[in-house]
Short mmCIF file of C-alpha atoms in Angstrom, two decimals:
data_model
loop_
_atom_site.label_atom_id
_atom_site.label_comp_id
_atom_site.label_asym_id
_atom_site.label_seq_id
_atom_site.Cartn_x
_atom_site.Cartn_y
_atom_site.Cartn_z
CA UNK O 1120 146.16 124.81 115.97
CA UNK O 1121 144.22 123.67 119.00
CA UNK O 1122 141.40 126.24 118.53
CA UNK O 1123 140.51 125.10 114.97
CA UNK O 1124 137.62 122.72 114.29
CA UNK O 1125 138.48 119.86 111.96
CA UNK O 1126 136.63 120.07 108.58
CA UNK O 1127 135.14 116.55 108.89
CA UNK O 1128 133.42 117.51 112.19
CA UNK O 1129 131.94 120.60 110.55
CA UNK O 1130 130.65 118.47 107.68
CA UNK O 1131 129.22 115.91 110.09
CA UNK O 1132 127.44 118.64 112.08
CA UNK O 1133 125.79 120.25 109.05
CA UNK O 1134 124.87 116.85 107.56
CA UNK O 1135 123.25 115.78 110.83
CA UNK O 1136 121.43 119.09 111.02
CA UNK O 1137 120.17 118.69 107.44
CA UNK O 1138 118.75 115.26 108.33
CA UNK O 1139 117.41 115.97 111.82
CA UNK O 1140 115.68 119.33 111.16
CA UNK O 1141 113.33 118.03 108.39
CA UNK O 1142 112.49 115.01 110.56
CA UNK O 1143 111.63 117.24 113.53
CA UNK O 1144 109.53 119.53 111.30
CA UNK O 1145 107.73 116.51 109.79
CA UNK O 1146 106.99 115.04 113.23
CA UNK O 1147 105.75 118.41 114.50
CA UNK O 1148 103.49 118.85 111.47
CA UNK O 1149 102.19 115.29 111.90
CA UNK O 1150 101.42 115.93 115.58
CA UNK O 1151 99.64 119.19 114.73
CA UNK O 1152 97.65 117.49 111.97
CA UNK O 1153 96.63 114.70 114.34
CA UNK O 1154 95.59 117.24 116.99
CA UNK O 1155 93.62 119.22 114.39
CA UNK O 1156 91.87 116.09 113.11
CA UNK O 1157 90.83 115.11 116.64
CA UNK O 1158 89.58 118.63 117.31
CA UNK O 1159 87.58 118.80 114.05
CA UNK O 1160 86.26 115.24 113.93
CA UNK O 1161 83.32 115.93 116.23
CA UNK O 1162 82.54 119.22 114.47
CA UNK O 1163 82.59 117.53 111.04
CA UNK O 1164 80.32 114.73 112.29
CA UNK O 1165 77.63 117.12 113.50
CA UNK O 1166 77.74 119.36 110.43
CA UNK O 1167 75.29 119.08 107.51
CA UNK O 1168 78.22 119.70 105.15
CA UNK O 1169 80.50 116.86 104.08
CA UNK O 1170 83.67 118.60 105.30
CA UNK O 1171 87.16 117.28 104.54
CA UNK O 1172 90.38 118.97 105.64
CA UNK O 1173 93.38 119.29 103.31
CA UNK O 1174 96.90 120.58 103.94
CA UNK O 1175 97.21 121.77 100.34
CA UNK O 1176 94.51 122.47 97.75
CA UNK O 1177 95.42 121.11 94.30
CA UNK O 1178 94.29 124.23 92.43
CA UNK O 1179 93.93 127.99 93.16
CA UNK O 1180 91.26 128.15 95.89
CA UNK O 1181 89.49 131.03 97.68
CA UNK O 1182 87.65 131.03 100.99
CA UNK O 1183 83.89 131.35 100.43
CA UNK O 1184 83.59 133.49 103.62
CA UNK O 1185 86.51 135.95 103.65
CA UNK O 1186 87.22 135.74 99.87
CA UNK O 1187 90.97 135.35 100.53
CA UNK O 1188 93.28 133.02 98.63
CA UNK O 1189 93.95 129.90 100.76
CA UNK O 1190 96.48 127.06 100.50
CA UNK O 1191 94.96 124.82 103.18
CA UNK O 1192 91.56 124.48 104.78
CA UNK O 1193 88.36 122.47 104.46
CA UNK O 1194 86.07 121.76 101.53
CA UNK O 1195 82.62 120.20 101.35
CA UNK O 1196 82.60 117.21 98.99
CA UNK O 1197 78.84 117.58 98.59
CA UNK O 1198 78.41 121.22 97.57
CA UNK O 1199 82.00 122.40 96.94
CA UNK O 1200 82.13 125.22 99.54
CA UNK O 1201 85.71 125.97 100.67
CA UNK O 1202 86.88 127.75 103.83
CA UNK O 1203 90.07 128.33 105.79
CA UNK O 1204 90.30 127.10 109.37
CA UNK O 1205 89.39 130.48 110.89
CA UNK O 1206 86.25 130.84 108.75
CA UNK O 1207 85.14 127.21 108.92
CA UNK O 1208 82.50 127.52 111.66
CA UNK O 1209 81.08 130.67 110.12
CA UNK O 1210 80.88 128.92 106.73
CA UNK O 1211 79.09 126.00 108.35
CA UNK O 1212 76.46 128.33 109.86
CA UNK O 1213 75.92 130.77 106.98
CA UNK O 1214 76.43 128.69 103.81
CA UNK O 1215 73.78 126.04 103.29
CA UNK O 1216 74.81 122.68 101.86
CA UNK O 1217 73.13 120.96 98.92
CA UNK O 1218 69.81 119.51 100.09
CA UNK O 1219 69.47 115.87 99.17
CA UNK O 1220 65.80 115.89 100.11
CA UNK O 1221 63.68 119.02 99.53
CA UNK O 1222 60.28 120.00 98.06
CA UNK O 1223 60.14 121.40 94.55
CA UNK O 1224 58.66 124.77 93.62
CA UNK O 1225 54.84 125.12 93.21
CA UNK O 1226 55.06 124.76 89.43
CA UNK O 1227 57.02 121.49 89.78
CA UNK O 1228 60.28 122.94 88.45
CA UNK O 1229 63.65 122.54 90.16
CA UNK O 1230 65.67 125.68 90.75
CA UNK O 1231 69.44 125.97 90.42
CA UNK O 1232 71.43 125.77 93.66
CA UNK O 1233 74.27 128.26 93.19
CA UNK O 1234 77.64 128.29 95.01
CA UNK O 1235 79.97 131.23 94.40
CA UNK O 1236 83.62 130.84 93.41
CA UNK O 1237 86.13 128.00 92.87
CA UNK O 1238 84.42 126.97 89.62
CA UNK O 1239 85.99 124.04 87.69
CA UNK O 1240 88.90 124.84 85.40
CA UNK O 1241 87.99 125.34 81.72
CA UNK O 1242 84.27 125.87 82.48
CA UNK O 1243 82.20 128.26 80.35
CA UNK O 1244 79.40 130.69 81.14
CA UNK O 1245 75.92 129.45 80.17
CA UNK O 1246 74.95 133.00 79.12
CA UNK O 1247 77.92 134.57 77.28
CA UNK O 1248 79.80 131.32 76.49
CA UNK O 1249 83.10 132.85 77.72
CA UNK O 1250 85.42 131.06 80.15
CA UNK O 1251 84.60 131.34 83.87
CA UNK O 1252 86.92 131.55 86.87
CA UNK O 1253 89.69 133.41 85.06
CA UNK O 1254 90.08 136.22 87.62
CA UNK O 1255 92.41 135.72 90.63
CA UNK O 1256 89.63 136.10 93.20
CA UNK O 1257 86.41 134.48 94.44
CA UNK O 1258 84.18 134.95 91.42
CA UNK O 1259 81.42 133.43 89.28
CA UNK O 1260 78.79 130.82 90.18
CA UNK O 1261 78.31 127.08 89.77
CA UNK O 1262 75.09 125.06 90.21
CA UNK O 1263 75.88 122.12 92.49
CA UNK O 1264 73.31 119.92 90.73
CA UNK O 1265 73.74 120.46 86.99
CA UNK O 1266 77.30 121.98 87.13
CA UNK O 1267 76.20 124.98 84.99
CA UNK O 1268 78.58 127.94 85.47
CA UNK O 1269 77.70 131.64 85.09
CA UNK O 1270 79.72 134.88 85.39
CA UNK O 1271 78.91 137.26 88.22
CA UNK O 1272 77.91 139.89 85.62
CA UNK O 1273 75.74 137.42 83.68
CA UNK O 1274 73.59 136.24 86.60
CA UNK O 1275 71.00 138.98 86.00
CA UNK O 1276 70.67 137.86 82.37
CA UNK O 1277 69.44 134.40 83.34
CA UNK O 1278 65.74 134.12 82.57
CA UNK O 1279 63.23 133.18 85.25
CA UNK O 1280 62.34 130.15 83.18
CA UNK O 1281 65.89 128.79 83.36
CA UNK O 1282 65.39 125.61 85.42
CA UNK O 1283 67.90 123.08 86.69
CA UNK O 1284 67.62 119.89 84.65
CA UNK O 1285 70.48 118.13 86.53
CA UNK O 1286 72.88 118.34 83.58
CA UNK O 1287 74.67 115.64 81.60
CA UNK O 1288 74.43 113.04 84.37
CA UNK O 1289 70.73 113.47 85.18
CA UNK O 1290 70.28 109.68 84.80
CA UNK O 1291 72.69 109.17 87.71
CA UNK O 1292 71.18 111.76 90.07
CA UNK O 1293 68.26 111.30 92.46
CA UNK O 1294 66.34 114.62 92.39
CA UNK O 1295 65.80 116.01 95.92
CA UNK O 1296 62.06 116.51 95.33
CA UNK O 1297 61.68 112.79 94.44
CA UNK O 1298 63.11 111.64 97.77
CA UNK O 1299 61.01 114.25 99.58
CA UNK O 1300 57.81 113.03 97.91
CA UNK O 1301 58.54 109.32 98.45
CA UNK O 1302 59.48 109.97 102.07
CA UNK O 1303 56.11 111.64 102.68
CA UNK O 1304 54.22 108.84 100.96
CA UNK O 1305 55.98 106.14 103.00
CA UNK O 1306 55.87 108.19 106.21
CA UNK O 1307 59.55 107.70 106.95
CA UNK O 1308 61.58 109.77 109.39
CA UNK O 1309 62.36 113.10 107.65
CA UNK O 1310 66.08 112.92 108.51
CA UNK O 1311 66.53 109.31 107.40
CA UNK O 1312 67.94 110.08 103.95
CA UNK O 1313 68.92 113.74 104.42
CA UNK O 1314 72.72 113.12 104.37
CA UNK O 1315 75.10 111.23 102.25
CA UNK O 1316 75.92 107.84 103.53
CA UNK O 1317 79.33 107.38 105.14
CA UNK O 1318 80.36 103.70 105.04
CA UNK O 1319 82.93 104.28 107.79
CA UNK O 1320 79.98 104.83 110.15
CA UNK O 1321 77.32 102.42 108.84
CA UNK O 1322 77.10 99.24 106.78
CA UNK O 1323 76.30 99.05 103.05
CA UNK O 1324 73.01 97.29 103.91
CA UNK O 1325 71.64 100.51 105.41
CA UNK O 1326 72.72 102.61 102.43
CA UNK O 1327 71.29 100.09 99.94
CA UNK O 1328 67.83 100.45 101.45
CA UNK O 1329 67.72 103.69 99.46
CA UNK O 1330 67.30 101.44 96.38
CA UNK O 1331 63.82 100.46 97.62
CA UNK O 1332 62.69 104.09 97.25
CA UNK O 1333 63.69 104.22 93.58
CA UNK O 1334 62.12 102.67 90.46
CA UNK O 1335 63.00 98.94 90.19
CA UNK O 1336 66.06 98.22 88.03
CA UNK O 1337 67.15 101.86 87.87
CA UNK O 1338 70.00 101.93 90.41
CA UNK O 1339 73.72 101.65 89.66
CA UNK O 1340 76.21 101.39 92.54
CA UNK O 1341 79.82 102.47 91.98
CA UNK O 1342 82.13 100.71 94.46
CA UNK O 1343 85.36 102.68 94.92
CA UNK O 1344 87.87 100.22 96.40
CA UNK O 1345 89.42 96.80 95.97
CA UNK O 1346 87.88 93.38 95.40
CA UNK O 1347 87.26 92.98 99.15
CA UNK O 1348 85.12 96.12 99.21
CA UNK O 1349 83.14 94.85 96.22
CA UNK O 1350 82.49 91.57 98.05
CA UNK O 1351 81.31 93.53 101.11
CA UNK O 1352 78.73 95.37 98.99
CA UNK O 1353 77.63 92.22 97.11
CA UNK O 1354 77.02 90.46 100.44
CA UNK O 1355 74.81 93.40 101.45
CA UNK O 1356 72.88 93.04 98.18
CA UNK O 1357 72.34 89.35 99.00
CA UNK O 1358 70.58 90.41 102.21
CA UNK O 1359 68.17 92.40 100.01
CA UNK O 1360 67.23 89.12 98.30
CA UNK O 1361 66.57 87.51 101.68
CA UNK O 1362 64.16 90.37 102.42
CA UNK O 1363 62.30 89.77 99.15
CA UNK O 1364 63.69 92.95 97.54
CA UNK O 1365 65.02 91.28 94.37
CA UNK O 1366 63.34 93.80 92.05
CA UNK O 1367 65.28 96.66 93.67
CA UNK O 1368 68.72 95.04 93.36
CA UNK O 1369 71.26 97.54 91.96
CA UNK O 1370 73.76 96.97 89.16
CA UNK O 1371 77.31 97.11 90.53
CA UNK O 1372 80.36 98.67 88.92
CA UNK O 1373 83.89 99.26 90.20
CA UNK O 1374 86.46 102.05 90.45
CA UNK O 1375 89.59 99.94 91.18
CA UNK O 1376 91.49 101.36 94.17
CA UNK O 1377 92.79 98.08 95.65
CA UNK O 1378 96.02 96.12 95.11
CA UNK O 1379 94.96 93.23 92.85
CA UNK O 1380 91.68 94.46 91.31
CA UNK O 1381 91.16 91.20 89.40
CA UNK O 1382 87.37 91.46 89.38
CA UNK O 1383 87.58 95.02 88.07
CA UNK O 1384 89.95 93.84 85.33
CA UNK O 1385 87.62 91.02 84.35
CA UNK O 1386 84.70 93.44 84.01
CA UNK O 1387 86.70 95.87 81.86
CA UNK O 1388 87.24 98.64 84.46
CA UNK O 1389 91.03 98.26 84.55
CA UNK O 1390 93.72 97.03 86.94
CA UNK O 1391 93.92 100.24 88.97
CA UNK O 1392 92.75 103.86 89.05
CA UNK O 1393 95.06 106.77 89.95
CA UNK O 1394 93.07 109.72 88.60
CA UNK O 1395 94.28 109.36 85.00
CA UNK O 1396 90.68 109.37 83.70
CA UNK O 1397 88.48 112.37 84.63
CA UNK O 1398 85.58 111.52 86.94
CA UNK O 1399 83.17 112.79 84.27
CA UNK O 1400 84.50 110.16 81.82
CA UNK O 1401 84.15 107.44 84.47
CA UNK O 1402 80.47 108.38 84.83
CA UNK O 1403 79.99 108.35 81.04
CA UNK O 1404 81.50 104.85 80.93
CA UNK O 1405 79.03 103.74 83.61
CA UNK O 1406 76.13 105.09 81.56
CA UNK O 1407 77.34 103.15 78.50
CA UNK O 1408 78.13 99.90 80.34
CA UNK O 1409 76.32 96.61 79.76
CA UNK O 1410 74.59 94.55 82.44
CA UNK O 1411 76.06 91.04 82.88
CA UNK O 1412 75.36 88.30 85.41
CA UNK O 1413 78.18 86.99 87.60
CA UNK O 1414 78.14 83.74 89.56
CA UNK O 1415 78.78 83.96 93.30
CA UNK O 1416 79.84 80.93 95.32
CA UNK O 1417 79.54 79.58 98.87
CA UNK O 1418 82.75 78.24 100.46
CA UNK O 1419 82.03 75.96 103.43
CA UNK O 1420 84.98 75.00 105.66
CA UNK O 1421 84.28 72.12 108.08
CA UNK O 1422 87.24 71.56 110.42
CA UNK O 1423 88.12 67.92 111.18
CA UNK O 1424 87.10 66.74 114.65
CA UNK O 1425 84.88 69.78 115.39
CA UNK O 1426 81.59 68.10 114.48
CA UNK O 1427 79.48 70.15 116.88
CA UNK O 1428 80.79 73.49 115.65
CA UNK O 1429 79.05 75.18 112.73
CA UNK O 1430 81.18 75.16 109.54
CA UNK O 1431 82.83 78.42 108.53
CA UNK O 1432 80.89 79.86 105.56
CA UNK O 1433 82.38 82.46 103.19
CA UNK O 1434 81.21 84.11 99.95
CA UNK O 1435 83.48 83.90 96.90
CA UNK O 1436 83.47 86.13 93.83
CA UNK O 1437 87.01 85.74 92.44
CA UNK O 1438 88.90 82.66 93.61
CA UNK O 1439 89.78 80.25 96.39
CA UNK O 1440 93.32 78.95 96.76
CA UNK O 1441 95.49 76.79 98.96
CA UNK O 1442 99.26 76.95 98.62
CA UNK O 1443 101.97 79.53 97.78
CA UNK O 1444 99.77 82.46 96.69
CA UNK O 1445 97.66 82.06 99.86
CA UNK O 1446 100.88 81.99 101.91
CA UNK O 1447 102.01 85.28 100.33
CA UNK O 1448 98.60 86.82 101.09
CA UNK O 1449 98.77 85.53 104.70
CA UNK O 1450 102.25 86.99 105.30
CA UNK O 1451 101.26 90.28 103.70
CA UNK O 1452 98.05 90.45 105.74
CA UNK O 1453 99.90 89.79 109.03
CA UNK O 1454 102.39 92.60 108.42
CA UNK O 1455 99.71 95.02 107.23
CA UNK O 1456 97.78 94.43 110.48
CA UNK O 1457 100.89 95.42 112.48
CA UNK O 1458 101.85 98.54 110.46
CA UNK O 1459 98.87 99.62 108.31
CA UNK O 1460 100.36 103.07 107.53
CA UNK O 1461 103.27 101.46 105.66
CA UNK O 1462 100.94 99.66 103.21
CA UNK O 1463 99.30 102.76 101.77
CA UNK O 1464 100.67 102.47 98.22
CA UNK O 1465 99.79 99.96 95.49
CA UNK O 1466 103.49 99.85 94.45
CA UNK O 1467 104.67 99.09 98.01
CA UNK O 1468 102.01 96.38 98.37
CA UNK O 1469 103.06 94.64 95.15
CA UNK O 1470 106.75 94.91 96.13
CA UNK O 1471 106.04 93.21 99.47
CA UNK O 1472 104.14 90.44 97.65
CA UNK O 1473 107.14 89.98 95.33
CA UNK O 1474 109.54 89.67 98.30
CA UNK O 1475 107.37 87.03 99.99
CA UNK O 1476 107.09 85.14 96.70
CA UNK O 1477 110.89 85.19 96.30
CA UNK O 1478 111.31 83.89 99.85
CA UNK O 1479 108.86 81.01 99.21
CA UNK O 1480 110.78 80.01 96.07
CA UNK O 1481 113.71 79.22 98.39
CA UNK O 1482 111.84 77.78 101.39
CA UNK O 1483 108.97 75.91 99.63
CA UNK O 1484 106.68 75.77 102.68
CA UNK O 1485 103.80 74.22 100.67
CA UNK O 1486 105.59 71.32 98.97
CA UNK O 1487 103.99 67.85 98.78
CA UNK O 1488 100.48 69.34 98.76
CA UNK O 1489 99.30 66.47 96.58
CA UNK O 1490 100.07 64.04 99.44
CA UNK O 1491 98.15 66.10 101.98
CA UNK O 1492 95.01 66.95 100.01
CA UNK O 1493 92.30 65.22 97.99
CA UNK O 1494 90.38 66.95 95.20
CA UNK O 1495 86.90 66.08 93.89
CA UNK O 1496 85.23 67.79 90.91
CA UNK O 1497 81.47 67.15 90.72
CA UNK O 1498 81.92 64.09 92.94
CA UNK O 1499 84.78 62.53 90.92
CA UNK O 1500 88.23 62.13 92.49
CA UNK O 1501 91.04 63.83 90.53
CA UNK O 1502 94.55 62.36 90.54
CA UNK O 1503 97.02 65.14 91.43
CA UNK O 1504 100.56 65.53 90.13
CA UNK O 1505 103.32 66.82 92.46
CA UNK O 1506 101.80 70.24 93.26
CA UNK O 1507 102.35 73.01 95.79
CA UNK O 1508 99.09 74.88 95.18
CA UNK O 1509 95.50 74.56 93.93
CA UNK O 1510 93.50 77.56 92.71
CA UNK O 1511 89.74 77.55 92.08
CA UNK O 1512 88.72 80.49 89.82
CA UNK O 1513 85.38 82.09 89.04
CA UNK O 1514 86.71 85.02 86.99
CA UNK O 1515 89.18 85.43 84.13
CA UNK O 1516 91.92 87.29 85.99
CA UNK O 1517 94.06 86.19 88.94
CA UNK O 1518 97.16 87.45 90.77
CA UNK O 1519 96.85 91.13 89.83
CA UNK O 1520 96.27 90.89 86.08
CA UNK O 1521 97.15 87.35 84.93
CA UNK O 1522 94.71 85.28 82.84
CA UNK O 1523 95.41 82.07 84.76
CA UNK O 1524 93.21 79.55 82.89
CA UNK O 1525 94.55 80.64 79.49
CA UNK O 1526 98.21 80.68 80.57
CA UNK O 1527 100.43 81.38 77.57
CA UNK O 1528 97.47 81.02 75.20
CA UNK O 1529 99.30 78.43 73.08
CA UNK O 1530 97.08 75.48 74.06
CA UNK O 1531 93.36 74.98 73.38
CA UNK O 1532 91.29 75.12 76.58
CA UNK O 1533 87.56 75.14 77.34
CA UNK O 1534 86.00 78.63 77.25
CA UNK O 1535 85.15 80.47 80.47
CA UNK O 1536 82.16 82.66 81.29
CA UNK O 1537 81.08 84.66 84.30
CA UNK O 1538 77.57 83.19 84.33
CA UNK O 1539 78.01 79.54 83.33
CA UNK O 1540 77.82 78.09 86.87
CA UNK O 1541 81.27 76.53 86.38
CA UNK O 1542 84.54 76.94 88.28
CA UNK O 1543 87.99 76.53 86.71
CA UNK O 1544 90.44 74.51 88.84
CA UNK O 1545 94.20 74.68 88.24
CA UNK O 1546 97.35 73.54 90.00
CA UNK O 1547 100.75 75.23 90.37
CA UNK O 1548 104.17 73.73 91.12
CA UNK O 1549 105.24 76.61 93.39
CA UNK O 1550 105.86 80.36 93.66
CA UNK O 1551 108.30 80.33 90.73
CA UNK O 1552 105.71 78.59 88.55
CA UNK O 1553 103.14 81.27 89.58
CA UNK O 1554 105.60 83.98 88.49
CA UNK O 1555 106.19 82.22 85.15
CA UNK O 1556 102.42 82.04 84.50
CA UNK O 1557 102.03 85.76 85.29
CA UNK O 1558 104.59 86.73 82.62
CA UNK O 1559 103.20 84.15 80.12
CA UNK O 1560 106.24 81.84 80.24
CA UNK O 1561 104.30 78.81 81.47
CA UNK O 1562 100.84 77.24 81.57
CA UNK O 1563 99.04 76.17 84.74
CA UNK O 1564 98.13 72.54 85.36
CA UNK O 1565 94.49 72.56 84.25
CA UNK O 1566 92.68 70.12 86.55
CA UNK O 1567 89.20 70.71 85.13
CA UNK O 1568 85.92 72.64 85.35
CA UNK O 1569 83.11 71.80 87.78
CA UNK O 1570 79.82 72.93 89.30
CA UNK O 1571 80.90 71.71 92.75
CA UNK O 1572 84.46 71.51 94.11
CA UNK O 1573 85.42 69.53 97.22
CA UNK O 1574 88.87 69.52 98.86
CA UNK O 1575 89.90 67.41 101.86
CA UNK O 1576 93.00 68.52 103.76
CA UNK O 1577 94.10 65.31 105.53
CA UNK O 1578 97.00 66.53 107.65
CA UNK O 1579 98.98 69.61 108.84
CA UNK O 1580 98.12 73.29 108.55
CA UNK O 1581 98.01 75.01 105.16
CA UNK O 1582 97.55 78.66 104.11
CA UNK O 1583 94.23 79.34 102.35
CA UNK O 1584 92.48 82.39 100.98
CA UNK O 1585 89.15 83.49 99.56
CA UNK O 1586 89.26 86.68 97.45
CA UNK O 1587 92.47 87.89 99.14
CA UNK O 1588 91.31 87.18 102.72
CA UNK O 1589 93.82 84.58 104.04
CA UNK O 1590 93.99 82.30 107.06
CA UNK O 1591 95.95 79.22 108.27
CA UNK O 1592 93.75 76.11 108.23
CA UNK O 1593 94.19 72.71 109.87
CA UNK O 1594 92.69 69.40 108.61
CA UNK O 1595 89.25 70.08 107.13
CA UNK O 1596 86.79 69.55 104.28
CA UNK O 1597 86.15 72.49 101.94
CA UNK O 1598 83.05 72.46 99.74
CA UNK O 1599 82.43 75.14 97.10
CA UNK O 1600 78.90 75.34 95.69
CA UNK O 1601 76.92 77.87 93.67
CA UNK O 1602 75.26 80.54 95.81
CA UNK O 1603 73.59 83.15 93.60
CA UNK O 1604 74.19 85.58 90.72
CA UNK O 1605 74.99 89.28 90.96
CA UNK O 1606 74.15 91.94 88.37
CA UNK O 1607 77.39 93.67 87.34
CA UNK O 1608 78.23 96.38 84.80
CA UNK O 1609 80.74 95.51 82.07
CA UNK O 1610 82.76 98.16 80.23
CA UNK O 1611 84.26 97.51 76.81
CA UNK O 1612 87.15 99.98 76.51
CA UNK O 1613 87.76 99.35 72.80
CA UNK O 1614 84.08 99.63 71.82
CA UNK O 1615 83.28 102.29 69.19
CA UNK O 1616 80.02 103.75 67.93
CA UNK O 1617 80.23 101.54 64.86
CA UNK O 1618 80.71 98.48 67.05
CA UNK O 1619 77.65 99.50 69.06
CA UNK O 1620 75.55 99.72 65.91
CA UNK O 1621 76.79 96.35 64.63
CA UNK O 1622 76.20 94.63 67.97
CA UNK O 1623 72.75 96.14 68.31
CA UNK O 1624 71.70 94.83 64.89
CA UNK O 1625 73.31 91.44 65.61
CA UNK O 1626 71.49 91.13 68.92
CA UNK O 1627 68.15 91.37 67.10
CA UNK O 1628 68.90 88.27 65.06
CA UNK O 1629 70.88 86.03 67.41
CA UNK O 1630 71.39 85.49 71.11
CA UNK O 1631 74.86 85.64 72.71
CA UNK O 1632 76.81 82.38 72.67
CA UNK O 1633 79.63 81.24 74.98
CA UNK O 1634 83.09 82.26 73.84
CA UNK O 1635 86.60 82.22 75.22
CA UNK O 1636 87.42 85.92 74.78
CA UNK O 1637 88.00 88.12 77.84
CA UNK O 1638 84.66 89.87 77.29
CA UNK O 1639 81.89 88.39 79.42
CA UNK O 1640 78.69 87.55 77.55
CA UNK O 1641 75.74 89.86 77.90
CA UNK O 1642 73.02 91.62 75.98
CA UNK O 1643 74.22 94.15 73.42
CA UNK O 1644 72.03 96.87 74.87
CA UNK O 1645 71.13 96.42 78.52
CA UNK O 1646 71.19 99.80 80.23
CA UNK O 1647 70.35 99.81 83.94
#
């Protein structure tokens, strides 16, 4: 009849409602989150705690002020205090954060710094050896320095002589009394090193000045990020050399959080980190890592016709390229600048790279490169076949995990090292050839090894990149020369205790020799 609603309209209504309502809720939550972040940003900046807000804690969590179970709220990444939004300001006033710089007790001992509740899962009491944190409430204590845990009922059983010795990772921790003492001796501002450094607010150069307060050769720096972040830190370390602070230079290691992570892969730290290895194991690996030297290079770009303008100078750790892989990086970079929120996942980033590579296979924007460019290796002109791209490598890995110089591994090729002062130069026939090399179905065109590489782009614009930072370049001369060496930490994942013993005894009788295995050369036992 006329009064009845047709079934398809009912279905359409409920389907639309099912789609629209979650979208509205999501947008409302996003707006509230943005408003909350703006409101709390100034408060967090002024606080002595390292507060971070989360919409959902990843384990059962209790507020350190009201003792109630909470799903969302803020936590201090320095001392581990947790609080809900209502108790946050009270927690900030009444609960003291871990002091990074403080005097020691009169007898020279360091006391534990206890925080109650939210102890790590599967932690055990230092007194009774039973598991802590098993009750569904705010209970038990944890020392923020040595990570010792103790039951509420066992606290009175701790002896007065029980001192904090900074725990398993004492070699990676700067004791607060050390900084306090050095600060007094050098008459620095008392607040200068009282907080943890936030690289979103200051440069690595400022943070690395902390190295000058510590014993020479004792500092390890863990860079959590991609290859670009590593380059940023290594450039800051170079400024230490310019200031005559060579003896305080830190050893650098990497937790790979970027897209390609080729430098991390070369140094044995993997192609990407997603939390699969506990942080404690990462720190153990750093303690066991070997010190190796890595060449760093200066890339000088002198544009044709602009004789009075200073050449563009860049630092290179991984590789320089002109051609299809630089074009993919340039397209990716342009779209990421427009919509950065979309490129928040490593999988999405690699998918976008794949799509641009597929497009270039059809369009071939970089063809006839050999007619537009001249290549010189150590002053000698190299005849080029019909190429679309040239790649100059310093490290073993390229393109997100491919060993470019080796290719399929079926042909003999000169060995590569991180510290030999040589660059490997290869050519590619196009995007499809790059893809074949990455899956070990083809070899690159090996053009040679050299101490100095010179390229002259005679005509037209071409995409170029240095360590993933791309740009479009007109006619120019590019000169790549050795700049310096950085001290890096190398991790051998397959190394066992027996291997350690064998290598240690071997190192006493013979020095390391160049080899073509993925493992960079270095001393068998060279702890930082």
